[in-house]
């Protein structure tokens, strides 16, 4: 009884002590703020320093041979849930912060096609056409549709952010990643990228615009210093990104590997904060390319909020920097906030369901259509194409039987199948010479290594072209109606192209074209060449051998069917070149000094993944703004095929050009495009503007707008409308630090290519206009 009495007497005292103790405990310990329920500021305040550092350093990708402190922590969401994804962010479950999955890539979702925990099941994705092919469609609505299809597959596989689009400029044809980039022109690149971003994010999957900026070739890409004058930066190399930022509003941007004028882009406050955020108003997140940059503290301060895929060494450095005051924790908090803002937008945070069963059949149809729309008919003498129904063909060239659907590296896709041209032609009702396909199959099997000779991320070695002897060709020419020869080129990340046997034909390829042309022309029959390639190649020395040439690019998994659609006339080709095809490499100004010079030997302090081969190097962009047609058209250099060129099976007329405004505000123009031929088709109208002379040297003309018609029936017309903003008439004056549109007379020209102007009209600006960056 006494014990019970004492207990009852002490109970109020104990309760009081417990209440006093509770008042001394921080509020976040009593009831933790949850992401999406509490203000972001409270969530950030509740994070420990270790959690903050983990949120700005990713996880999910490791490489054999790297020291432990360079390895990224491997996350279960990658290894067990989405194997083959590029990486992930870190989860903090106690605060309701999930992990996000990030996946490559530009031509479709790159993940592993099989999983250990799902034996017998496949996880394929659709291989869409490469970037150069999409840009050659000049059809932003189509590109947006492709973006949505990629997003649907990403969502099905529970991917939150797709590491695409890639839009660096095609400065020079030998750039190793040109295949996944878009164009030599920043307007085409920017509009195409913006469309892909919108398509992805329409479906709730984030985009990551890359590689920001000036990542125009692969040689020593992790260490090279690109020296570029500010005018060229603003007008050529940053302009496409600015368009993509303003029109697409991507959730994320990926900084590039290289240095820009002495500073790694991921460590450049000028690029990531002054230009990207303050001048362009970007609100999203910036992440590094995988293992990019050197100084984690400098990256945090510059505005590169997420280090991917994150390493133990980076976490150690950030921890020490906060401890000794070298990194203000307020900077860390700012970057964590931007990571959490991305998380709030994500499928993972919204707990969106996933199926692991995308609509591969439906997306294959989209891929096939996109491929056909991006193909460019370069030559068609004597109406060689379209092929007559049920033509008997001699289908030649290794590439006719083993198609290259896309590039390697991060731009690769693990697809369920690939349709070669020979199969596509057969599907379309054309026959091949008896036994020819079997002979090629046997040859390719004999020449193909039994085991891969290169890592998965490197371009695959091509089988040497099979030589066809003269006797065989003579027999084929007698028996078949026409020859179709495919010339193929691989492309990929990590290495640049070579002039020999890549930009130029190999000796065997040249001999094949010469012999085939001679044999079939001797019989009064024709030769069609199909180019299954990832970038510009030399054509002037051999194009006269062919009666028709179709640039099919690397068109994705439905390649053969899509090419056959165009060759047969089921689809009228409407693609236009987004690059100039020069006569020879020496005609490109960037040829002087490409890819750069080595400054030092291998850097012993380079701990990057490519530290064994990366060397201090530098490249000077002496060509400045004179990239592509800006150089060729201004300096009147002969070309094989001009920028914007592309034939059709029909003809188009341009009329009724009207131009209004321009004195101070935007220029408004319209033009009527009429199908004057005999079959339905589409046309791309390109608007070029020539500026008055000024203190700054100006290109003869610059692309300022474009539009593609709907499918016009014979005799049908469509009026296309264009609006060109005042700033788009301006050039960047580095001495003034602003854009200037000079007063004087401008010429607006509408054409079917940069050298096929169909209508033009002048307009005047009474006063110069200045625009801030």
XYZ file of C-alpha atoms in Angstrom:
773
model
C 0.000 0.000 0.000
C 2.796 2.416 0.874
C 4.526 1.595 -2.401
C 1.332 2.228 -4.339
C 0.787 5.492 -2.490
C 4.320 6.692 -3.338
C 3.854 5.767 -6.987
C 0.650 7.744 -7.205
C 2.332 10.715 -5.559
C 5.305 10.616 -7.973
C 3.241 10.212 -11.133
C 2.507 13.932 -11.604
C 6.166 14.765 -11.011
C 7.345 12.224 -13.637
C 4.838 13.521 -16.129
C 6.090 17.040 -15.584
C 9.676 16.003 -16.109
C 8.758 14.169 -19.318
C 6.897 17.233 -20.607
C 9.867 19.476 -19.829
C 12.181 17.103 -21.642
C 9.854 17.037 -24.643
C 9.973 20.832 -24.866
C 13.758 20.721 -25.110
C 13.720 18.272 -28.100
C 13.737 19.922 -31.552
C 10.390 19.901 -33.318
C 11.731 17.834 -36.213
C 12.600 15.009 -33.809
C 9.044 14.934 -32.421
C 7.356 14.940 -35.853
C 9.623 14.693 -38.877
C 8.698 16.910 -41.823
C 7.862 14.893 -44.910
C 8.675 15.908 -48.469
C 5.539 17.244 -50.130
C 3.771 17.799 -46.799
C 6.076 20.273 -45.087
C 7.787 23.321 -46.636
C 11.017 22.441 -48.426
C 12.976 24.626 -46.057
C 11.856 22.483 -43.112
C 12.719 19.256 -44.928
C 16.207 20.546 -45.735
C 16.685 21.653 -42.120
C 15.776 18.164 -40.931
C 18.477 16.508 -43.026
C 21.759 15.549 -41.460
C 24.963 16.726 -43.113
C 25.602 13.183 -44.307
C 22.147 13.004 -45.865
C 22.635 16.328 -47.619
C 25.928 15.172 -49.096
C 24.368 11.894 -50.228
C 21.543 13.770 -51.968
C 23.958 15.809 -54.104
C 26.071 12.760 -55.000
C 24.285 10.024 -56.883
C 24.668 6.287 -56.944
C 24.131 3.298 -59.157
C 27.019 2.842 -61.571
C 30.400 1.279 -60.890
C 33.262 0.267 -63.144
C 35.793 -2.558 -62.764
C 39.330 -1.423 -62.032
C 38.520 1.883 -60.360
C 39.818 2.502 -56.835
C 37.203 2.141 -54.128
C 36.933 5.869 -53.449
C 36.072 6.433 -57.122
C 33.285 3.860 -57.205
C 29.692 4.961 -56.998
C 27.585 3.275 -54.315
C 25.371 0.713 -56.008
C 21.691 1.258 -55.377
C 19.150 -1.501 -55.162
C 16.762 0.333 -57.482
C 19.343 -0.083 -60.223
C 20.668 -3.564 -59.549
C 17.376 -5.164 -58.615
C 14.675 -2.941 -60.072
C 15.955 -1.356 -63.305
C 19.212 -3.129 -64.196
C 21.230 -1.267 -66.782
C 19.927 2.183 -65.862
C 22.669 4.791 -65.731
C 22.234 5.787 -62.094
C 19.965 7.004 -59.344
C 19.624 9.599 -56.641
C 19.758 8.668 -52.959
C 16.607 8.083 -50.917
C 15.982 9.402 -47.389
C 12.962 7.328 -46.356
C 12.542 8.919 -42.929
C 11.695 12.218 -44.618
C 9.641 10.738 -47.453
C 12.376 11.253 -50.079
C 12.456 8.438 -52.667
C 15.281 7.509 -55.040
C 14.966 8.547 -58.681
C 16.096 6.317 -61.542
C 18.002 7.939 -64.416
C 18.465 6.162 -67.749
C 20.143 6.793 -71.088
C 19.423 7.736 -73.861
C 18.936 9.678 -77.042
C 17.498 6.883 -79.212
C 15.407 5.099 -76.606
C 15.552 3.665 -73.088
C 18.903 1.960 -72.475
C 18.512 -0.735 -69.814
C 19.480 -4.395 -69.591
C 17.177 -6.660 -71.623
C 17.268 -9.491 -69.062
C 17.217 -9.694 -65.272
C 18.464 -12.267 -62.806
C 15.255 -12.101 -60.788
C 13.048 -12.629 -63.861
C 14.361 -15.669 -65.753
C 12.807 -16.173 -69.169
C 11.421 -12.649 -69.349
C 12.784 -9.820 -71.503
C 12.837 -6.080 -70.941
C 13.494 -4.669 -74.387
C 13.004 -1.076 -75.486
C 12.299 0.448 -78.886
C 15.292 1.687 -80.893
C 14.243 4.963 -82.480
C 16.157 6.796 -85.247
C 19.336 8.608 -84.232
C 19.391 12.345 -83.581
C 20.712 13.250 -87.021
C 17.768 11.391 -88.572
C 15.179 13.085 -86.358
C 16.618 16.512 -87.132
C 16.545 15.734 -90.859
C 12.757 15.400 -90.640
C 12.508 19.117 -89.742
C 9.259 18.066 -88.080
C 9.044 19.148 -84.457
C 5.586 17.625 -83.987
C 6.997 14.243 -85.023
C 9.988 14.616 -82.697
C 7.619 15.447 -79.848
C 5.688 12.252 -80.603
C 8.930 10.265 -80.468
C 9.742 11.892 -77.120
C 6.371 10.830 -75.728
C 6.878 7.262 -76.963
C 10.291 7.113 -75.259
C 8.726 8.504 -72.088
C 5.984 5.881 -72.129
C 8.616 3.146 -72.195
C 10.607 4.891 -69.469
C 7.473 5.079 -67.315
C 6.706 1.423 -67.947
C 10.167 0.539 -66.626
C 9.895 2.985 -63.676
C 12.482 5.448 -64.969
C 12.107 9.022 -63.709
C 14.566 10.982 -65.868
C 15.807 10.255 -69.376
C 19.322 11.491 -70.145
C 18.378 13.072 -73.456
C 18.280 15.112 -75.710
C 21.876 15.665 -76.808
C 22.256 18.767 -78.978
C 25.871 19.775 -79.338
C 26.719 21.334 -82.691
C 28.031 19.307 -85.630
C 31.127 21.452 -85.894
C 33.060 18.881 -87.926
C 31.995 15.582 -89.555
C 34.505 13.482 -87.591
C 32.960 14.255 -84.198
C 32.329 10.870 -82.587
C 28.892 11.673 -81.163
C 27.488 13.594 -84.089
C 25.106 10.681 -84.648
C 23.139 11.503 -81.502
C 23.386 15.271 -81.936
C 21.214 17.115 -84.425
C 22.730 19.682 -86.723
C 25.404 22.201 -87.655
C 22.773 24.899 -87.068
C 21.698 25.975 -83.562
C 18.105 26.755 -84.555
C 17.497 23.258 -85.913
C 19.301 21.734 -82.919
C 17.431 23.842 -80.377
C 13.965 23.374 -81.874
C 14.478 19.614 -82.244
C 15.733 19.302 -78.678
C 12.882 21.403 -77.290
C 10.354 19.183 -79.069
C 11.876 16.012 -77.606
C 11.895 17.570 -74.123
C 8.232 18.520 -74.420
C 7.325 15.025 -75.606
C 9.094 13.398 -72.668
C 7.725 15.746 -70.046
C 4.195 15.638 -71.494
C 4.191 12.110 -70.086
C 5.664 12.993 -66.694
C 9.211 11.807 -67.378
C 12.011 14.325 -66.933
C 14.486 15.249 -69.659
C 18.172 16.072 -69.278
C 19.486 18.381 -71.993
C 23.149 17.631 -72.661
C 26.118 18.152 -72.954
C 26.304 21.748 -71.722
C 28.430 22.937 -73.499
C 30.943 22.706 -76.403
C 31.315 18.896 -76.268
C 31.868 18.644 -80.027
C 34.252 15.696 -80.229
C 35.403 12.768 -78.127
C 39.209 12.965 -78.234
C 40.445 13.561 -74.652
C 36.954 14.731 -73.851
C 37.469 14.550 -70.076
C 40.404 16.928 -70.059
C 40.362 19.012 -73.213
C 40.130 22.773 -72.974
C 37.965 24.270 -75.729
C 38.996 27.842 -76.437
C 36.031 29.635 -77.995
C 35.399 33.339 -78.494
C 32.270 34.693 -76.855
C 30.505 35.594 -80.094
C 30.831 32.030 -81.374
C 29.726 30.723 -77.985
C 26.601 32.856 -77.937
C 25.578 32.519 -81.588
C 26.564 28.914 -82.325
C 27.361 26.737 -79.315
C 24.983 28.089 -76.652
C 22.086 29.247 -78.846
C 20.549 25.807 -79.279
C 20.656 25.237 -75.520
C 18.999 28.593 -74.940
C 16.169 27.659 -77.309
C 15.739 24.286 -75.581
C 15.717 25.942 -72.145
C 13.170 28.596 -73.012
C 10.818 26.426 -75.087
C 11.234 23.034 -73.440
C 11.859 23.930 -69.777
C 13.710 20.666 -69.139
C 13.741 19.340 -65.607
C 17.492 18.824 -65.747
C 20.601 19.891 -67.669
C 23.796 17.837 -67.893
C 27.108 19.677 -67.878
C 29.791 18.413 -70.242
C 33.178 16.839 -69.551
C 35.400 19.416 -71.212
C 36.882 22.666 -70.046
C 35.600 25.856 -71.604
C 38.186 28.626 -71.835
C 40.173 27.104 -69.002
C 37.433 25.983 -66.585
C 35.586 22.683 -66.460
C 32.003 23.382 -67.490
C 30.709 21.666 -64.346
C 32.803 24.110 -62.292
C 31.948 27.257 -64.285
C 29.886 29.807 -62.371
C 29.727 31.923 -65.530
C 28.132 29.113 -67.555
C 25.893 27.458 -64.947
C 24.801 30.460 -62.907
C 25.367 33.671 -64.864
C 24.249 32.403 -68.273
C 21.971 29.455 -67.551
C 20.114 30.758 -64.513
C 20.413 34.542 -64.417
C 20.302 35.299 -68.151
C 18.086 32.477 -69.389
C 15.968 32.076 -66.247
C 16.480 28.322 -65.923
C 14.778 26.860 -62.837
C 15.671 23.179 -62.997
C 18.593 21.051 -61.796
C 22.107 20.708 -63.224
C 23.892 17.360 -63.011
C 27.340 16.322 -64.156
C 28.051 13.902 -66.909
C 29.165 10.619 -65.368
C 32.439 11.167 -63.433
C 32.735 14.640 -64.976
C 34.882 17.453 -63.584
C 37.546 17.393 -60.888
C 36.635 19.619 -57.933
C 33.428 18.667 -56.123
C 33.459 21.834 -54.026
C 33.847 24.057 -57.114
C 30.998 22.163 -58.769
C 28.707 22.773 -55.794
C 29.553 26.481 -55.750
C 29.159 26.909 -59.514
C 25.611 25.571 -59.476
C 26.156 21.956 -60.513
C 23.787 20.507 -57.930
C 24.055 16.774 -58.567
C 27.315 14.862 -59.070
C 26.730 11.671 -61.044
C 27.090 8.859 -60.483
C 28.657 10.050 -57.222
C 31.816 8.647 -55.638
C 33.112 7.976 -52.159
C 35.902 10.442 -52.787
C 33.469 13.237 -53.639
C 31.508 12.627 -50.455
C 34.681 12.687 -48.385
C 35.797 15.965 -49.972
C 32.437 17.645 -49.433
C 32.285 16.485 -45.822
C 35.726 17.928 -45.134
C 34.967 21.164 -47.004
C 31.918 21.873 -44.861
C 33.842 21.012 -41.704
C 36.701 23.400 -42.416
C 34.516 26.159 -43.856
C 35.624 25.863 -47.491
C 32.053 25.052 -48.508
C 29.279 27.139 -46.995
C 26.519 24.795 -45.888
C 24.040 27.300 -47.296
C 25.374 26.451 -50.764
C 24.850 22.788 -49.986
C 21.319 23.544 -48.796
C 20.565 25.420 -52.031
C 21.705 22.460 -54.107
C 19.829 19.963 -51.955
C 16.712 22.084 -52.428
C 17.032 21.817 -56.207
C 17.456 18.054 -55.957
C 14.305 17.863 -53.860
C 12.424 20.075 -56.324
C 13.266 17.490 -58.991
C 12.117 14.684 -56.710
C 8.774 16.428 -56.165
C 8.132 16.363 -59.944
C 9.027 12.714 -60.345
C 7.042 9.566 -60.909
C 8.797 8.032 -57.902
C 7.510 10.720 -55.554
C 3.995 10.454 -56.999
C 4.204 6.658 -56.640
C 3.114 6.257 -60.238
C 2.594 2.615 -61.212
C 4.802 0.809 -63.690
C 4.144 -2.307 -65.747
C 7.489 -3.513 -67.126
C 5.439 -4.054 -70.294
C 5.660 -1.080 -72.663
C 3.756 -0.949 -75.929
C 6.660 -2.124 -78.070
C 4.462 -2.936 -81.036
C 2.846 0.489 -81.125
C 6.145 2.281 -80.619
C 7.735 0.287 -83.437
C 5.160 1.889 -85.736
C 6.175 5.339 -84.476
C 9.856 4.476 -84.949
C 9.246 3.292 -88.522
C 7.309 6.437 -89.400
C 9.909 8.735 -87.843
C 12.678 6.943 -89.716
C 10.972 7.376 -93.081
C 10.328 11.075 -92.421
C 13.999 11.738 -91.677
C 15.399 10.051 -94.786
C 16.863 12.361 -97.409
C 16.714 11.646 -101.133
C 19.997 13.036 -102.454
C 19.805 11.924 -106.069
C 17.119 10.523 -108.358
C 18.161 10.747 -111.990
C 15.594 9.675 -114.531
C 12.977 8.927 -111.870
C 14.911 5.832 -110.806
C 12.843 5.831 -107.637
C 10.313 4.819 -106.577
C 10.949 1.213 -107.534
C 8.525 -0.456 -109.892
C 6.273 -2.928 -108.133
C 7.682 -6.460 -107.811
C 11.095 -5.401 -109.125
C 13.756 -8.096 -109.190
C 16.679 -6.651 -107.274
C 20.326 -7.481 -106.720
C 20.686 -6.460 -103.076
C 24.401 -5.891 -102.449
C 26.612 -4.700 -99.618
C 27.100 -6.091 -96.129
C 24.855 -3.365 -94.740
C 21.888 -4.665 -96.709
C 21.952 -7.777 -94.531
C 23.261 -6.486 -91.204
C 21.767 -3.072 -90.528
C 23.227 -0.509 -88.152
C 20.235 0.837 -86.260
C 22.053 3.383 -84.098
C 25.212 4.331 -82.283
C 26.959 2.697 -79.358
C 27.651 3.873 -75.816
C 24.972 5.804 -73.979
C 23.079 6.157 -77.261
C 22.618 2.400 -77.611
C 19.302 0.575 -77.085
C 18.765 -3.091 -76.244
C 16.043 -3.807 -78.754
C 14.145 -7.006 -79.498
C 15.025 -7.085 -83.215
C 16.410 -5.129 -86.147
C 15.043 -5.323 -89.697
C 17.804 -5.283 -92.361
C 17.123 -3.790 -95.769
C 16.999 -7.140 -97.577
C 14.192 -8.263 -95.287
C 12.368 -4.950 -95.568
C 12.449 -5.135 -99.370
C 11.134 -8.677 -99.259
C 8.343 -7.571 -96.895
C 7.453 -4.872 -99.445
C 7.097 -7.386 -102.282
C 10.514 -7.137 -103.976
C 12.635 -10.160 -104.773
C 16.367 -10.624 -104.409
C 18.668 -12.619 -106.644
C 18.557 -16.322 -105.828
C 21.303 -17.322 -103.414
C 22.703 -13.815 -103.004
C 21.375 -13.382 -99.488
C 22.748 -16.757 -98.439
C 26.190 -15.879 -99.780
C 26.241 -12.655 -97.802
C 24.980 -14.385 -94.651
C 27.715 -16.991 -94.888
C 30.385 -14.357 -95.469
C 29.238 -12.171 -92.546
C 29.117 -15.195 -90.223
C 32.669 -16.173 -91.168
C 34.008 -12.642 -90.655
C 32.211 -11.889 -87.381
C 34.297 -12.585 -84.248
C 32.834 -15.311 -82.066
C 33.344 -13.099 -79.025
C 33.017 -9.324 -78.774
C 36.358 -7.666 -79.425
C 35.368 -4.320 -77.902
C 33.627 -3.192 -74.727
C 29.867 -2.651 -74.914
C 30.232 1.112 -74.934
C 32.702 1.317 -77.834
C 31.798 1.345 -81.542
C 31.680 -2.172 -82.884
C 34.274 -3.224 -85.444
C 32.632 -3.575 -88.844
C 32.958 -6.660 -90.997
C 35.100 -5.787 -94.050
C 32.954 -5.239 -97.123
C 32.485 -8.388 -99.170
C 34.110 -8.079 -102.556
C 31.832 -9.072 -105.438
C 33.661 -10.398 -108.460
C 33.027 -9.096 -111.960
C 31.577 -12.368 -113.232
C 29.008 -12.479 -110.440
C 28.006 -8.878 -111.083
C 27.679 -9.489 -114.834
C 25.324 -12.396 -114.168
C 23.278 -10.378 -111.670
C 22.995 -7.501 -114.154
C 21.590 -9.849 -116.786
C 19.079 -11.478 -114.444
C 17.869 -8.654 -112.184
C 16.080 -5.376 -112.888
C 18.180 -3.124 -110.679
C 21.029 -3.109 -108.123
C 20.647 -1.773 -104.595
C 23.910 -1.306 -102.681
C 24.033 -0.336 -99.012
C 27.031 1.539 -97.602
C 27.115 1.362 -93.795
C 28.973 3.158 -91.044
C 29.032 2.525 -87.325
C 29.236 5.356 -84.820
C 29.551 5.700 -81.110
C 30.783 7.324 -77.980
C 34.415 7.645 -76.783
C 36.170 7.846 -80.160
C 36.067 10.182 -83.128
C 35.749 9.085 -86.734
C 38.647 8.726 -89.157
C 39.023 10.082 -92.686
C 40.084 6.726 -94.131
C 37.476 3.978 -94.484
C 34.912 6.063 -92.628
C 34.421 9.593 -93.943
C 35.748 8.214 -97.220
C 34.854 4.938 -98.907
C 37.098 1.956 -98.362
C 38.885 0.620 -101.417
C 36.584 -2.419 -101.490
C 33.446 -0.267 -101.232
C 34.632 1.959 -104.052
C 35.468 -1.078 -106.195
C 31.997 -2.513 -105.482
C 30.257 0.677 -106.607
C 32.430 1.069 -109.704
C 31.960 -2.551 -110.795
C 28.223 -2.631 -110.027
C 27.609 0.631 -111.867
C 29.502 -0.584 -114.908
C 27.807 -3.983 -115.020
C 24.232 -2.722 -114.627
C 24.623 0.338 -116.830
C 25.996 -1.944 -119.558
C 22.617 -3.688 -119.465
C 20.686 -0.400 -119.434
C 19.804 -0.909 -115.787
C 20.245 1.283 -112.762
C 22.033 1.439 -109.418
C 20.513 2.711 -106.170
C 22.798 3.432 -103.205
C 21.416 3.459 -99.662
C 23.507 5.165 -96.980
C 23.081 3.545 -93.552
C 25.355 6.010 -91.750
C 25.556 8.149 -88.614
C 27.154 11.282 -90.019
C 28.381 13.194 -93.030
C 30.639 11.354 -95.463
C 32.449 12.134 -98.710
C 30.270 11.605 -101.775
C 31.522 13.881 -104.530
C 34.044 11.351 -105.858
C 31.531 8.541 -106.382
C 27.979 9.922 -106.573
C 28.021 9.907 -110.393
C 28.220 6.108 -110.281
C 24.708 5.907 -108.828
C 21.383 6.760 -110.425
C 19.713 7.355 -107.061
C 21.047 7.886 -103.543
C 18.951 7.651 -100.385
C 20.404 8.834 -97.081
C 18.693 6.547 -94.590
C 20.884 7.423 -91.574
C 20.839 4.905 -88.721
C 17.075 4.608 -88.611
C 16.290 2.438 -85.594
C 15.003 -1.105 -85.332
C 12.464 -0.830 -88.173
C 15.247 0.246 -90.545
C 14.633 -2.154 -93.409
C 10.893 -1.615 -93.431
C 11.272 2.169 -93.277
C 13.838 2.251 -96.086
C 11.615 0.021 -98.199
C 8.695 2.377 -97.530
C 10.662 5.177 -99.182
C 12.234 3.139 -101.998
C 8.840 1.719 -102.944
C 7.042 5.066 -102.856
C 4.742 4.069 -100.004
C 6.300 7.113 -98.321
C 7.388 10.108 -100.369
C 10.761 11.280 -98.973
C 10.583 14.689 -97.319
C 13.742 14.850 -95.217
C 16.215 17.686 -95.648
C 19.885 17.830 -94.691
C 20.573 19.442 -91.323
C 24.272 19.524 -92.271
C 26.335 20.576 -95.265
C 27.960 17.711 -97.172
C 31.284 19.213 -98.292
C 33.415 18.077 -101.204
C 36.285 17.142 -98.865
C 37.254 17.428 -95.214
C 39.700 20.240 -95.917
C 36.763 22.445 -96.938
C 35.551 22.637 -93.329
C 37.300 25.440 -91.396
C 37.437 23.201 -88.302
C 39.684 20.796 -90.207
C 42.555 23.105 -89.258
C 43.495 21.898 -85.794
C 40.935 19.128 -85.307
C 40.702 17.539 -82.786
C 43.332 19.573 -80.887
C 46.812 19.305 -79.484
C 48.221 17.428 -76.514
C 49.683 19.720 -73.882
C 51.037 17.108 -71.485
C 51.294 13.346 -71.163
C 48.854 11.286 -69.048
C 47.946 13.140 -65.858
C 48.996 11.078 -62.792
C 46.504 13.038 -60.668
C 43.567 12.301 -62.967
C 41.271 9.986 -61.019
C 38.497 9.972 -63.586
C 37.288 6.764 -65.158
C 39.324 7.527 -68.242
C 42.424 8.555 -66.328
C 44.520 5.907 -68.029
C 44.170 7.609 -71.405
C 43.030 11.163 -70.670
C 45.666 13.776 -71.402
C 45.803 17.502 -70.912
C 44.809 18.853 -74.316
C 43.453 21.944 -75.969
C 41.533 22.855 -79.089
C 41.110 26.359 -80.426
C 37.899 27.123 -82.291
C 39.581 29.281 -84.896
C 36.542 28.871 -87.140
C 34.545 31.060 -84.697
C 30.997 31.529 -86.103
C 31.934 30.111 -89.515
C 30.354 26.705 -88.973
C 28.549 24.778 -91.707
C 26.585 26.743 -94.281
C 27.567 30.028 -92.627
C 31.057 29.334 -93.979
C 30.179 27.577 -97.243
C 27.513 30.047 -98.394
C 29.345 33.207 -97.352
C 32.639 32.197 -98.899
C 30.969 30.573 -101.912
C 32.661 27.203 -101.438
C 31.375 24.414 -103.691
C 29.646 21.602 -101.798
C 28.429 18.118 -102.593
C 24.999 18.835 -101.070
C 23.997 22.104 -99.393
C 22.396 22.574 -96.007
C 18.640 22.040 -96.183
C 18.785 19.986 -99.397
C 16.467 17.072 -100.087
C 14.546 15.782 -103.103
C 11.000 14.456 -103.386
C 9.018 12.300 -105.798
C 6.956 15.403 -106.494
C 7.664 19.118 -107.009
C 6.728 22.206 -105.011
C 6.170 25.819 -105.928
C 6.548 28.830 -103.627
C 4.450 31.969 -104.068
C 2.750 34.906 -102.351
C 5.574 35.723 -99.940
C 4.444 38.423 -97.537
C 6.696 40.148 -94.984
C 5.514 42.592 -92.311
C 7.053 44.341 -89.317
C 10.681 44.308 -88.310
C 11.088 48.008 -87.647
C 11.202 47.411 -83.890
C 9.185 44.298 -83.076
C 9.038 40.861 -84.668
C 9.043 40.091 -88.382
C 5.969 38.236 -89.586
C 6.069 36.354 -92.870
C 3.930 33.923 -94.813
C 4.404 31.941 -97.992
C 2.191 29.638 -100.041
C 3.639 26.213 -100.857
C 1.924 24.263 -103.639
C 2.395 20.655 -104.695
C 2.923 21.090 -108.440
C 3.756 17.437 -109.097
C 1.825 14.205 -109.525
C 2.004 12.487 -106.124
C 1.279 13.571 -102.541
C 4.216 14.892 -100.552
C 5.514 17.213 -97.854
C 7.894 20.156 -98.129
C 10.130 21.982 -95.652
C 10.196 25.744 -96.186
C 13.325 27.352 -94.748
C 13.519 31.051 -93.893
C 16.947 32.676 -94.114
C 17.730 36.279 -93.231
C 20.559 38.379 -94.609
C 21.581 41.274 -92.354
C 23.039 44.628 -93.404
C 26.795 45.058 -93.183
C 28.172 46.367 -89.892
C 31.353 46.458 -87.828
C 30.837 42.766 -87.094
C 31.401 40.367 -89.995
C 28.081 38.715 -90.861
C 27.256 35.456 -92.639
C 25.656 35.844 -96.050
C 22.469 34.461 -94.518
C 21.316 32.604 -91.426
C 18.398 30.247 -90.859
C 15.843 32.041 -88.707
C 12.689 29.915 -89.066
C 11.338 26.805 -90.769
C 8.108 24.861 -91.141
C 6.982 21.620 -92.763
C 3.734 21.283 -94.653
C 1.136 18.659 -94.081
C 0.812 15.939 -96.723
C -0.233 17.923 -99.800
C -2.102 16.223 -102.602
C -1.211 17.185 -106.203
C -2.381 20.759 -106.785
C -2.989 21.380 -103.087
C -1.481 24.419 -101.334
C -0.743 25.419 -97.770
C 0.142 28.841 -96.394
C 2.952 28.622 -93.848
C 3.300 31.324 -91.199
C 6.558 32.459 -89.571
C 7.460 34.902 -86.834
C 11.018 36.037 -86.202
C 11.633 37.919 -82.972
C 13.757 41.051 -82.964
C 16.566 39.408 -80.998
C 16.777 36.679 -83.623
C 17.931 39.287 -86.132
C 20.822 40.266 -83.868
C 24.470 39.296 -83.625
C 26.362 39.182 -80.344
C 28.800 42.039 -79.907
C 31.379 40.873 -77.329
C 32.778 44.377 -76.796
C 29.341 45.672 -75.818
C 28.337 42.435 -74.069
C 24.929 42.380 -75.732
C 23.022 41.375 -78.849
C 22.701 44.062 -81.524
C 20.334 44.139 -84.501
C 21.758 46.818 -86.763
C 19.662 49.369 -88.574
C 19.419 49.060 -92.332
C 17.953 46.779 -94.974
C 17.439 43.062 -94.289
C 16.528 40.409 -96.851
C 14.166 37.588 -95.921
C 14.587 34.576 -98.188
C 12.428 31.461 -98.306
C 13.860 28.384 -99.949
C 14.037 24.633 -100.318
C 17.691 24.700 -99.196
C 20.287 27.318 -98.337
C 21.176 27.415 -102.047
C 17.709 27.057 -103.514
C 15.934 30.299 -102.624
C 12.450 30.457 -104.114
C 11.202 33.852 -102.898
C 12.671 36.863 -101.128
C 11.634 40.265 -99.882
C 13.432 43.092 -98.065
C 12.432 44.959 -94.928
C 14.030 47.890 -93.136
C 14.963 48.678 -89.562
C 15.088 52.412 -88.988
C 17.047 52.116 -85.739
C 19.376 49.566 -84.196
C 18.010 47.414 -81.364
C 19.998 46.157 -78.380
C 19.172 43.069 -76.341
C 20.670 41.848 -73.084
C 22.046 38.281 -73.091
